[in-house]
Amino acid sequence: MTTQAEMAHTCRGTINLSTAHIDTEDSCNIVLTNGGRTYHLKASCEVERQRWVTALELAKAKAIRMMNNQSDDSGDEEPSSQSDKSELHSSLKALTSKLDDLSTCNDLIAKHGAALQRSLSELENLKLPAESGEKIKSVNERATLFRITSNAMINACRDFLDLAETHSRKWHRALQYEREQRVRLEETIEQLAKQHNSLERACRGAPGLTSNTTGVLNTPKGNVPAIKGEASDEDEETEYFDAMEDAPAFITVTADPKQHRRSGSNLSSASGGHPDDWHLEDNAFHSSPESNHESKRKELIPKKRRRTRIPDKPNYSLNLWSIMKNCIGKELSKIPMPVNFNEPLSMLQRLTEDLEYHELLDKAVKCESSIEQMCFIAAFSVSSYSTTVHRTAKPFNPLLGETFELDRLDDLGFRSICEQVSHHPPAAAHYVHSKNGWKLWQEITIASKFRGKYLSIMPLGDIHLEFHSSGNHYVWRKVTSTVHNIIVGKLWIDQSGDIEIINYKTKDKCQLKFSPYSYFSRDIARKVTGVVTDANGKAHYVLSGTWDEKMECAKIVQSSHGNSCAEGKQKTVYQTLPPKLLWKKYPLPENAENMYFFSEFALTLNESDESVAPTDSRNRPDQRLMENGKWDEANVEKQRLEEKQRAVRRRREAEAVEALEEGNDYEGYQPLWFERKVDPYTGELICNYKGGYWECKERQDWSCCPDIF
């Protein structure tokens, strides 16, 4: 790529060398990794491998220099604004002034050169002694040489002036054309957005467009093809219409439990087996989320009283489009955003917030069947999106080396540690240990693009969950989040895509589909459906619900193939027992709309704690100022922190270039609490927790922590 901007238009499989990690496995193998993508290269011999490593390191250093020349840090890229236009006009004005000065000097040289030549000619004609005549002749020859040289320079200056004037006119016309095109584009986009908004209101108000659906539709199993309406990074012009129209579907029909109990022997060969085989504890399904919530609160009271509110959000008005219109096609992490569009939590805290419904994993520990356990894992993966339905504000981008811990071992049974392990691309490593018999770890890289009408956020990386007693190891990935109505209207967020959860021990799978919102669909909004299958592909449970409210599961007692649909695809009909509740969202606290729509759990995340590491997000000054309602001071502090981080990064890059030029190895930045290892399940490099944090906390020895705030 010749420029950093071209990275947004590369072909599939491209790795950006400026942010890639280059490692060697053995004498012949090279590992290139960037975010969630890993390439394994093999050389014919050790000498060739070393030549490739050297060439890659030099190319990486060059890519870093190119990126450094063209863009800066998070919030580093300066958008085109009124000040940029003024600077451009002043530069053109200064260039024009210099060209005028050069033209004047050109005329003066020609004038004075001609006068000098005339004076010397007059001296030659005077009657002077022979010796004086020789000297005058010598001076005249030198003056002639000067005249020839001056004439050559004058001609070159004249050519340069003509060329500069010609190109100046071309540049001016091109600049004027681009400015007019940009204004027209902005007006067109704004007009389209208003029409889009009007159409949405008209569709919602039209009668007969919404009705209740009688069946649950979804794809049966395996990889689900991309469907019309699904937001993805591959198709920037995707629209959200008729999302489910082209998808192969299954239908669920609720069976009579008594009828199937009488004829249970006839169901033994069906997908689900005997209906009485449902071993999941009834209290796991029947207990209401309210009672679960109350019992959790009762457990919390004797331990430590947590805060239940934060200062109300100030009522600052700021036009998001005025900032975002200059950033179409850019990475979100490169868009300079004031704290006015943030919420007072960092991305590390948002990642930890996924543990709000950790009790689903505690229940999953008690399941004897891995198939039933999978139902709870699926509900847990969906529950992490429940808080996002009203949360359209952007979390703070963590600084490199920033951490966040959550020690709830005494009351909730787990402790969690996050660290920002990379800045470009932004990546966070997370590790959770529960005394109830499970551990979870992940490395998430955030890829994001502003598309003009909407903002796409694509989390990359695998989430790992392991149960100690059974050894069941589950892996899945997150779906795409999309923020709509950037230009006009009220911001709203949608989740779309597929999640495939795999149990690497038993080979059980769960395929979940997050249906994108469609104005013309008869389905409920924010719908999630799925099927749990065993290693042989036999379906056992159907999952259904919404990602912002609840999830249910129904045991399959019989499956059959229905009639072909209009597209010629055959639907599978699953006969199920009545569904049982797996998970339901907790109600938001009182006054949540004035507290960034934080849940009770989210309100506790940024609570001050003097025992945490100095790099902890709770100690970040701009975030704390914003939470306290001091947004102007927070913006000033945010700029200071970003400039400090830029200076550290530039120094590190200079050291890397210097080491490469001298032929020395340069290790680069290494995380403090995590280390990169090849994951045995996926084969990709992932940051694993290497230990030491909780021991340092116990000793209150934070001397190893960098000064980032």
XYZ file of C-alpha atoms in Angstrom:
709
model
C 0.000 0.000 0.000
C 1.354 3.403 -0.899
C -0.650 5.240 1.743
C -2.332 4.353 5.017
C -5.694 5.417 3.576
C -5.504 2.590 1.051
C -5.602 0.027 3.861
C -9.383 0.469 3.996
C -9.683 -0.862 0.430
C -7.366 -3.877 0.524
C -8.379 -7.322 -0.631
C -9.502 -10.020 1.779
C -6.655 -11.512 3.811
C -4.399 -8.433 3.828
C -2.323 -7.841 6.980
C -1.222 -4.322 7.898
C 2.502 -4.696 8.645
C 2.675 -1.537 10.756
C 0.563 -3.204 13.472
C 1.528 -6.849 12.863
C 3.429 -9.089 15.268
C 6.319 -11.013 13.685
C 7.372 -14.155 15.555
C 9.445 -17.246 14.812
C 8.268 -20.688 15.869
C 11.359 -22.740 15.005
C 14.272 -22.716 12.560
C 12.059 -22.440 9.464
C 8.620 -21.109 10.477
C 7.436 -17.479 10.713
C 4.163 -16.390 12.371
C 2.476 -13.140 11.270
C -0.487 -12.038 13.371
C -2.663 -8.940 13.403
C -5.798 -8.865 15.535
C -7.721 -12.085 14.943
C -5.830 -13.055 11.752
C -2.728 -15.286 11.813
C -0.517 -16.483 8.927
C 2.068 -19.269 9.231
C 4.920 -19.015 6.703
C 7.560 -21.679 6.148
C 11.007 -21.054 4.672
C 13.177 -23.718 3.046
C 16.029 -23.217 5.507
C 17.051 -21.148 8.514
C 19.101 -18.693 6.425
C 16.124 -17.964 4.154
C 13.854 -17.581 7.187
C 16.232 -15.002 8.687
C 16.320 -13.083 5.391
C 12.525 -12.984 5.351
C 12.325 -11.894 8.999
C 14.809 -9.072 8.315
C 12.901 -7.981 5.212
C 9.573 -8.058 7.076
C 10.998 -6.066 9.998
C 12.374 -3.426 7.622
C 9.054 -3.273 5.788
C 7.243 -2.953 9.121
C 9.521 -0.064 10.161
C 8.846 1.660 6.819
C 5.088 1.108 7.225
C 5.246 2.589 10.726
C 7.041 5.680 9.386
C 4.444 6.053 6.625
C 1.590 5.714 9.107
C 3.294 8.182 11.451
C 3.581 10.728 8.652
C -0.062 10.438 7.641
C -2.039 9.848 10.817
C -1.646 9.938 14.560
C -3.121 8.338 17.605
C -6.679 7.588 18.765
C -8.294 10.882 18.307
C -5.112 11.724 16.443
C -6.373 12.204 12.906
C -7.368 15.805 12.406
C -10.525 16.078 10.336
C -10.861 18.636 7.591
C -12.437 21.681 9.220
C -12.737 25.449 8.894
C -9.284 25.908 10.427
C -7.823 23.500 7.833
C -9.421 25.530 5.025
C -7.990 28.749 6.472
C -4.551 27.140 6.692
C -4.803 25.957 3.072
C -5.809 29.432 1.852
C -2.993 31.081 3.824
C -0.486 28.595 2.325
C -1.695 29.346 -1.194
C -1.543 33.068 -0.452
C 2.043 32.764 0.838
C 3.036 30.755 -2.264
C 1.521 33.398 -4.532
C 3.406 36.116 -2.640
C 6.710 34.256 -3.044
C 6.058 33.796 -6.742
C 5.463 37.557 -7.054
C 8.743 38.222 -5.217
C 10.572 35.855 -7.584
C 9.067 37.624 -10.585
C 10.218 41.023 -9.217
C 13.746 39.712 -8.605
C 13.772 38.325 -12.130
C 12.988 41.764 -13.552
C 15.590 43.453 -11.315
C 18.366 41.048 -12.346
C 17.617 41.658 -16.010
C 17.548 45.435 -15.482
C 20.743 45.703 -13.408
C 22.596 43.212 -15.620
C 21.872 45.301 -18.696
C 23.023 48.514 -16.879
C 26.274 46.832 -15.794
C 26.963 45.709 -19.347
C 26.417 49.234 -20.670
C 28.760 50.762 -18.057
C 31.544 48.304 -18.914
C 31.143 49.015 -22.629
C 31.495 52.752 -21.954
C 34.683 52.136 -19.932
C 36.193 50.173 -22.805
C 35.697 53.135 -25.157
C 37.575 55.564 -22.845
C 41.268 56.337 -23.603
C 43.079 54.792 -20.645
C 46.613 53.419 -20.080
C 47.269 49.956 -21.531
C 47.358 48.282 -18.099
C 43.935 49.697 -17.195
C 42.568 48.607 -20.526
C 43.627 45.004 -19.897
C 41.917 44.966 -16.488
C 38.738 46.463 -17.926
C 38.767 43.851 -20.662
C 39.096 41.093 -18.046
C 36.208 42.542 -16.049
C 34.144 42.824 -19.214
C 34.700 39.128 -19.983
C 33.585 38.174 -16.490
C 30.552 40.426 -16.824
C 29.728 38.671 -20.084
C 29.884 35.298 -18.341
C 27.674 36.711 -15.591
C 25.217 37.972 -18.208
C 25.067 34.559 -19.894
C 24.518 32.828 -16.543
C 21.950 35.432 -15.471
C 20.091 35.054 -18.751
C 19.974 31.279 -18.257
C 18.668 31.763 -14.720
C 16.147 34.367 -15.905
C 14.869 31.983 -18.575
C 14.597 29.171 -16.013
C 12.765 31.501 -13.618
C 10.422 32.567 -16.390
C 9.675 28.946 -17.257
C 9.099 28.153 -13.580
C 6.783 31.126 -13.174
C 4.754 30.132 -16.230
C 4.536 26.543 -15.040
C 3.654 27.565 -11.461
C 0.953 29.951 -12.660
C -0.527 27.277 -14.956
C -0.549 24.634 -12.239
C -1.771 27.102 -9.638
C -4.839 27.732 -11.783
C -5.345 23.971 -12.221
C -4.973 23.355 -8.468
C -7.357 26.152 -7.679
C -9.969 24.781 -10.093
C -9.506 21.243 -8.763
C -9.775 22.421 -5.173
C -12.876 24.449 -5.943
C -14.449 21.471 -7.728
C -13.717 19.128 -4.805
C -15.136 21.654 -2.344
C -18.329 21.997 -4.370
C -18.622 18.228 -4.739
C -18.222 17.776 -0.999
C -20.907 20.357 -0.231
C -23.265 18.670 -2.712
C -22.510 15.248 -1.192
C -23.208 16.502 2.335
C -26.489 18.052 1.215
C -27.483 14.858 -0.638
C -26.675 12.606 2.321
C -28.584 14.835 4.698
C -31.573 14.918 2.342
C -31.489 11.122 1.936
C -31.347 10.690 5.698
C -34.404 12.922 6.147
C -36.297 10.944 3.496
C -35.146 7.718 5.168
C -36.477 8.989 8.497
C -39.816 10.024 6.947
C -40.169 6.624 5.277
C -39.509 4.887 8.590
C -42.207 6.932 10.338
C -44.651 6.301 7.481
C -44.000 2.540 7.579
C -44.460 2.379 11.318
C -47.722 4.281 11.069
C -49.141 2.276 8.151
C -51.773 -0.344 9.102
C -51.350 -4.025 8.329
C -47.560 -4.073 8.175
C -47.035 -5.757 11.524
C -48.562 -8.958 12.801
C -47.673 -11.743 15.143
C -45.730 -14.640 13.714
C -46.866 -18.165 14.436
C -43.550 -19.935 14.085
C -39.879 -19.433 14.855
C -37.769 -19.146 11.733
C -34.052 -19.691 11.558
C -31.331 -21.605 9.813
C -30.974 -25.180 10.951
C -27.263 -25.725 11.500
C -23.812 -25.248 10.112
C -22.536 -22.066 8.575
C -25.308 -19.626 7.731
C -24.876 -17.785 4.424
C -24.935 -14.009 4.408
C -28.474 -12.738 3.985
C -29.891 -9.530 2.637
C -30.036 -6.962 5.361
C -27.170 -8.239 7.501
C -24.583 -5.604 8.343
C -21.110 -6.741 7.400
C -17.734 -5.241 6.620
C -17.737 -6.823 3.195
C -20.757 -4.898 1.889
C -20.747 -1.209 2.669
C -24.079 -0.561 0.946
C -26.150 -3.189 2.779
C -29.760 -2.249 3.420
C -32.041 -3.630 6.101
C -35.008 -5.020 4.195
C -36.667 -8.436 4.112
C -33.910 -9.917 6.204
C -35.302 -13.416 6.558
C -36.727 -13.821 3.063
C -33.876 -15.790 1.491
C -32.808 -17.834 4.508
C -33.432 -21.574 4.705
C -35.800 -21.939 7.655
C -37.125 -24.292 10.270
C -40.473 -24.161 12.025
C -41.190 -25.096 15.633
C -44.504 -26.561 16.720
C -45.285 -26.940 20.432
C -46.338 -30.503 21.229
C -48.661 -31.724 23.997
C -46.396 -33.119 26.769
C -49.072 -35.600 27.956
C -49.588 -37.005 24.487
C -45.881 -37.543 24.005
C -45.473 -39.008 27.444
C -48.024 -41.696 26.504
C -46.264 -42.468 23.259
C -42.740 -41.908 24.445
C -41.445 -45.187 23.060
C -42.252 -44.000 19.581
C -40.073 -40.903 20.087
C -36.888 -42.662 21.074
C -35.540 -42.367 17.556
C -36.536 -38.734 17.178
C -34.066 -35.887 17.555
C -34.942 -35.044 21.126
C -35.710 -38.455 22.615
C -38.146 -38.923 25.492
C -39.628 -35.691 26.863
C -38.960 -36.863 30.408
C -35.213 -36.801 29.646
C -35.071 -33.061 30.416
C -32.651 -33.189 33.316
C -32.185 -29.451 33.792
C -33.237 -28.339 37.238
C -36.711 -26.832 37.162
C -35.687 -24.020 39.481
C -33.118 -22.967 36.903
C -35.979 -22.269 34.501
C -38.930 -21.434 36.723
C -37.297 -18.970 39.089
C -38.191 -15.515 37.926
C -35.368 -13.128 37.095
C -36.780 -10.781 39.684
C -36.359 -13.387 42.416
C -32.860 -14.171 41.149
C -32.078 -10.482 41.250
C -33.444 -10.120 44.763
C -31.453 -13.109 46.019
C -28.320 -11.656 44.472
C -28.973 -8.335 46.195
C -29.451 -10.112 49.512
C -26.093 -11.796 49.061
C -24.489 -8.423 48.349
C -25.779 -6.574 51.425
C -23.635 -8.204 54.136
C -20.476 -8.077 52.017
C -19.949 -4.530 50.794
C -22.352 -1.791 49.947
C -21.937 -0.707 46.323
C -22.989 2.625 44.900
C -26.389 2.780 43.248
C -26.126 6.079 41.357
C -23.698 8.474 39.686
C -24.034 12.223 38.959
C -26.699 12.994 36.371
C -25.578 13.447 32.796
C -25.283 17.183 31.920
C -27.532 18.470 29.157
C -24.928 19.507 26.567
C -26.083 19.867 22.963
C -23.592 18.914 20.253
C -24.190 17.951 16.635
C -22.693 14.510 15.977
C -22.987 14.945 12.197
C -20.816 18.067 12.312
C -17.932 15.852 13.453
C -18.705 12.570 11.721
C -19.309 13.970 8.213
C -15.536 14.437 7.790
C -14.780 10.875 8.835
C -16.689 8.658 6.379
C -14.767 5.424 5.775
C -12.336 5.919 8.664
C -11.621 3.729 11.656
C -13.602 4.794 14.716
C -10.427 4.698 16.805
C -8.922 7.369 14.497
C -11.837 9.787 14.785
C -11.144 12.547 17.316
C -14.246 12.596 19.487
C -14.914 14.903 22.437
C -16.133 13.282 25.649
C -19.609 14.646 24.847
C -20.196 11.471 22.819
C -18.719 9.143 25.437
C -20.069 7.424 28.498
C -17.933 7.437 31.677
C -16.698 3.868 31.211
C -13.733 2.526 29.246
C -13.856 -0.284 26.705
C -12.201 -2.519 29.309
C -15.090 -1.866 31.689
C -17.619 -2.523 28.928
C -15.866 -5.834 28.268
C -16.120 -6.721 31.956
C -19.799 -5.757 31.899
C -20.423 -8.934 29.864
C -20.215 -10.757 33.221
C -23.395 -9.144 34.569
C -25.306 -12.417 34.102
C -22.469 -14.632 35.369
C -24.997 -16.733 37.319
C -25.899 -18.390 33.988
C -22.404 -19.892 33.995
C -22.778 -20.888 37.653
C -25.974 -22.757 36.688
C -24.235 -24.325 33.682
C -21.633 -25.853 36.034
C -24.400 -27.943 37.628
C -25.631 -29.409 34.318
C -24.834 -33.080 33.864
C -25.515 -32.983 30.127
C -23.220 -30.972 27.843
C -26.200 -30.355 25.516
C -28.174 -28.734 28.344
C -25.064 -26.859 29.432
C -24.819 -25.441 25.927
C -28.258 -23.809 26.355
C -26.975 -21.744 29.291
C -23.780 -20.810 27.404
C -25.918 -19.595 24.492
C -28.096 -17.522 26.847
C -24.948 -16.046 28.410
C -23.545 -15.082 24.991
C -26.813 -13.273 24.184
C -27.128 -11.588 27.592
C -23.969 -9.545 27.003
C -25.915 -7.407 24.495
C -28.870 -6.635 26.770
C -27.336 -3.416 28.107
C -26.617 -2.032 24.622
C -30.189 -1.358 23.528
C -30.159 2.175 25.028
C -26.372 2.616 25.229
C -25.539 4.564 22.069
C -22.685 6.518 23.706
C -19.101 5.509 22.964
C -16.859 4.103 25.734
C -13.409 5.635 26.241
C -10.635 4.112 24.117
C -8.183 2.613 26.648
C -4.608 3.829 26.618
C -1.905 1.253 25.881
C -1.146 -0.540 29.146
C -4.406 0.553 30.794
C -5.980 -2.121 33.022
C -9.257 -2.804 34.781
C -9.835 -5.264 37.578
C -13.082 -6.423 39.137
C -12.607 -8.429 42.313
C -16.010 -9.803 43.323
C -14.730 -13.123 44.642
C -16.412 -12.677 48.028
C -19.930 -11.833 46.848
C -20.263 -12.943 43.209
C -17.609 -15.652 43.200
C -15.317 -14.350 40.430
C -12.430 -11.975 39.808
C -11.601 -10.399 36.448
C -8.578 -8.596 34.974
C -8.394 -6.727 31.617
C -5.423 -5.064 29.930
C -5.114 -3.014 26.742
C -2.396 -4.994 24.927
C -2.346 -3.136 21.589
C -3.310 0.347 20.461
C -3.378 0.110 16.643
C -5.391 -1.969 16.158
C -7.022 -1.526 19.590
C -6.999 -4.901 21.370
C -7.853 -5.882 24.944
C -7.056 -9.133 26.766
C -9.428 -10.398 29.452
C -9.222 -13.208 32.003
C -11.865 -14.282 34.545
C -11.582 -16.945 37.243
C -14.610 -18.161 39.211
C -14.492 -20.171 42.412
C -17.719 -21.821 41.209
C -15.841 -23.949 38.700
C -15.265 -22.036 35.459
C -12.821 -19.647 33.802
C -13.223 -17.357 30.800
C -10.626 -15.592 28.670
C -10.601 -13.608 25.429
C -8.627 -11.146 23.316
C -10.933 -8.758 21.486
C -9.813 -6.447 18.687
C -12.296 -3.747 17.710
C -12.647 -2.943 14.009
C -15.031 -0.103 13.218
C -16.082 1.902 10.199
C -18.277 4.937 9.723
C -20.393 4.352 6.609
C -22.157 7.720 6.366
C -25.647 6.638 7.474
C -24.508 4.227 10.165
C -21.534 3.115 12.207
C -20.399 -0.537 12.160
C -18.470 -2.032 15.080
C -16.969 -5.481 14.465
C -15.389 -7.228 17.484
C -12.749 -9.723 16.308
C -11.338 -12.562 18.380
C -12.457 -15.730 20.152
C -14.063 -16.022 23.577
C -13.015 -19.127 25.522
C -14.946 -20.693 28.412
C -13.821 -23.799 30.290
C -15.506 -25.776 33.081
C -13.125 -27.380 35.560
C -15.084 -30.502 36.516
C -16.203 -31.658 33.062
C -13.376 -30.185 30.983
C -15.926 -28.831 28.484
C -14.284 -26.049 26.476
C -16.546 -23.606 24.591
C -15.425 -21.078 21.961
C -17.479 -18.398 20.172
C -17.233 -14.915 18.665
C -19.280 -11.729 18.927
C -21.641 -10.295 16.297
C -21.583 -6.918 14.536
C -23.063 -3.883 16.295
C -24.523 -1.080 14.157
C -25.401 2.454 15.305
C -28.048 4.051 13.055
C -29.309 7.609 12.422
C -25.910 9.271 12.632
C -27.097 12.155 10.425
C -30.647 12.805 11.552
C -33.124 11.286 13.994
C -32.645 9.484 17.275
C -29.622 7.195 17.533
C -30.449 3.503 17.889
C -28.344 0.362 17.955
C -28.846 -3.043 16.366
C -27.029 -6.368 16.615
C -26.822 -8.656 13.592
C -24.950 -11.723 12.439
C -24.333 -15.289 13.558
C -22.696 -16.840 16.598
C -21.448 -20.413 16.414
C -20.618 -21.864 19.820
C -18.468 -25.009 19.703
C -17.730 -27.404 22.564
C -14.283 -28.641 21.552
C -14.477 -31.616 23.903
C -17.813 -33.110 22.804
C -18.134 -31.354 19.377
C -21.627 -30.105 20.326
C -22.612 -26.912 18.514
C -25.085 -24.090 18.876
C -25.895 -21.847 15.929
C -27.443 -18.504 16.928
C -28.808 -15.935 14.499
C -29.255 -12.264 15.437
C -31.798 -11.001 12.922
C -31.144 -7.443 11.668
C -33.988 -5.000 12.046
C -36.256 -4.667 9.002
C -39.063 -2.146 8.554
C -41.125 -4.631 6.569
C -40.535 -7.815 8.574
C -43.404 -9.324 10.542
C -40.970 -10.723 13.107
C -40.382 -9.112 16.472
C -37.487 -6.667 16.677
C -34.076 -7.747 18.004
C -34.969 -11.421 17.521
C -32.484 -14.210 18.276
C -33.081 -17.839 17.297
C -30.924 -20.929 17.360
C -30.550 -24.703 17.474
C -28.347 -26.854 19.730
C -26.967 -29.965 18.013
C -24.731 -32.821 19.132
C -21.562 -34.114 17.457
C -23.644 -36.059 14.906
C -25.647 -33.011 13.879
C -28.828 -34.160 15.640
C -30.891 -31.215 16.943
C -31.858 -31.328 20.645
C -33.003 -27.826 21.627
C -34.500 -24.798 19.911
C -33.588 -21.402 21.348
C -35.635 -18.241 20.853
C -35.966 -14.772 22.303
C -34.589 -11.255 21.932
C -31.148 -9.958 22.801
C -32.573 -7.079 24.854
C -35.094 -8.982 26.978
C -35.014 -12.772 27.408
C -34.052 -16.174 25.988
C -36.028 -19.420 26.137
C -35.237 -22.983 25.160
C -37.559 -25.782 24.061
C -36.641 -29.457 23.964
C -37.140 -31.111 20.574
C -39.166 -34.329 20.724
C -39.540 -34.941 17.021
C -38.278 -33.517 13.753
C -39.523 -33.909 10.204
C -39.134 -32.303 6.821
C -41.951 -30.006 5.815
C -43.077 -28.781 2.444
C -40.716 -26.872 0.202
C -40.992 -23.124 0.370
C -41.368 -20.800 -2.609
C -37.619 -20.767 -3.255
C -37.535 -24.569 -3.434
C -35.819 -24.999 -0.064
C -37.181 -27.570 2.338
C -38.019 -26.462 5.867
C -37.404 -28.622 8.917
C -40.314 -28.852 11.353
C -39.290 -29.324 15.003
C -41.941 -30.556 17.422
C -40.985 -29.290 20.882
C -42.096 -29.268 24.486
C -43.321 -25.927 25.877
C -40.382 -23.474 26.153
C -38.721 -22.717 29.473
C -37.071 -19.462 30.474
C -33.270 -19.450 30.442
C -32.547 -15.772 31.021
C -34.399 -12.483 31.487
C -32.939 -9.004 31.661
C -32.868 -7.219 35.015
C -34.882 -3.983 35.140
C -32.894 -0.766 34.910
C -32.482 1.272 38.104
C -34.590 4.331 38.787
C -33.430 7.471 36.932
C -31.353 5.328 34.526
C -32.115 7.675 31.611
C -30.124 10.412 33.381
C -27.274 8.020 34.238
C -26.366 6.932 30.675
C -28.849 4.006 30.967
C -26.386 2.128 33.187
C -27.597 -1.077 34.863
C -27.053 -1.628 38.589
C -23.949 -3.661 37.755
C -22.550 -0.994 35.387
C -22.998 1.714 38.041
C -20.471 -0.082 40.263
C -17.729 -0.495 37.650
C -16.147 2.956 37.909
C -16.506 3.221 41.690
C -13.278 4.545 43.229
C -10.976 1.983 44.810
C -7.588 2.941 46.249
C -6.255 -0.632 46.203
C -6.301 -1.078 42.401
C -3.293 -0.625 40.097
C -2.324 2.952 39.090
C -3.085 1.971 35.469
C -6.691 1.036 36.332
C -9.489 2.750 34.357
C -10.928 4.054 37.636
C -7.831 6.279 37.931
C -8.157 7.763 34.434
C -8.585 11.520 35.051
C -10.593 12.512 31.961
C -13.083 9.707 32.542
C -13.474 10.666 36.210
C -13.988 14.340 35.312
C -16.651 13.383 32.793
C -18.484 11.210 35.334
C -18.510 14.195 37.710
C -20.091 16.382 35.012
C -16.966 18.466 34.245
C -16.963 17.857 30.505
C -14.878 20.869 29.441
C -12.090 19.916 31.858
C -12.419 16.295 30.713
C -11.848 17.281 27.072
C -8.678 19.198 28.004
C -7.418 16.242 30.058
C -8.245 13.811 27.245
C -6.072 15.792 24.829
C -3.202 15.806 27.351
C -3.367 12.028 27.826
C -3.482 11.361 24.084
C -0.513 13.652 23.423
C 1.426 11.913 26.186
C 0.662 8.546 24.604
C 1.669 9.835 21.165
C 5.049 10.976 22.509
C 5.700 7.552 24.074
C 4.725 5.799 20.842
C 6.965 8.017 18.693
C 9.894 7.352 21.023
C 9.267 3.606 20.843
C 9.079 3.690 17.032
C 12.308 5.691 16.816
C 14.027 3.108 19.017
C 12.715 0.317 16.772
C 14.024 1.997 13.605
C 17.387 2.692 15.239
C 17.704 -0.927 16.382
C 16.855 -2.229 12.893
C 19.391 0.073 11.249
C 22.049 -1.185 13.653
C 21.050 -4.801 13.032
C 19.865 -5.365 16.601
C 16.683 -7.066 17.731
C 13.963 -4.828 19.127
C 11.388 -6.485 21.323
C 8.779 -3.738 21.098
C 5.925 -3.217 23.509
C 5.043 -6.203 25.697
C 1.896 -6.429 27.870
C 2.497 -6.484 31.614
C 0.031 -9.140 32.789
C -0.540 -11.121 29.574
C 1.710 -12.973 27.132
C 1.179 -14.149 23.562
C 0.830 -17.890 23.014
C -0.594 -20.082 20.269
C -4.082 -21.225 21.199
C -4.233 -25.057 21.011
C -7.880 -25.018 19.882
C -7.935 -22.330 17.181
C -4.223 -22.237 16.275
C -4.115 -18.434 16.561
C -1.881 -16.268 18.703
C -3.786 -15.008 21.730
C -2.838 -13.088 24.857
C -3.107 -15.392 27.881
C -2.990 -14.238 31.484
C 0.468 -15.058 32.869
C -0.338 -14.319 36.504
C 1.108 -11.934 39.058
C -1.552 -9.216 39.211
C -3.421 -10.364 42.308
C -0.135 -11.090 44.088
C 1.031 -7.513 43.394
C -2.289 -6.204 44.662
C -1.993 -8.205 47.864
C 1.477 -6.716 48.488
C 0.354 -3.293 47.128
C 3.534 -3.279 45.040
C 2.803 -1.529 41.743
C 6.403 -0.557 40.912
C 6.242 -2.526 37.642
C 3.315 -0.466 36.285
C 4.005 2.209 33.634
C 3.036 5.852 34.113
C 0.252 6.289 31.551
C -2.009 8.854 33.253
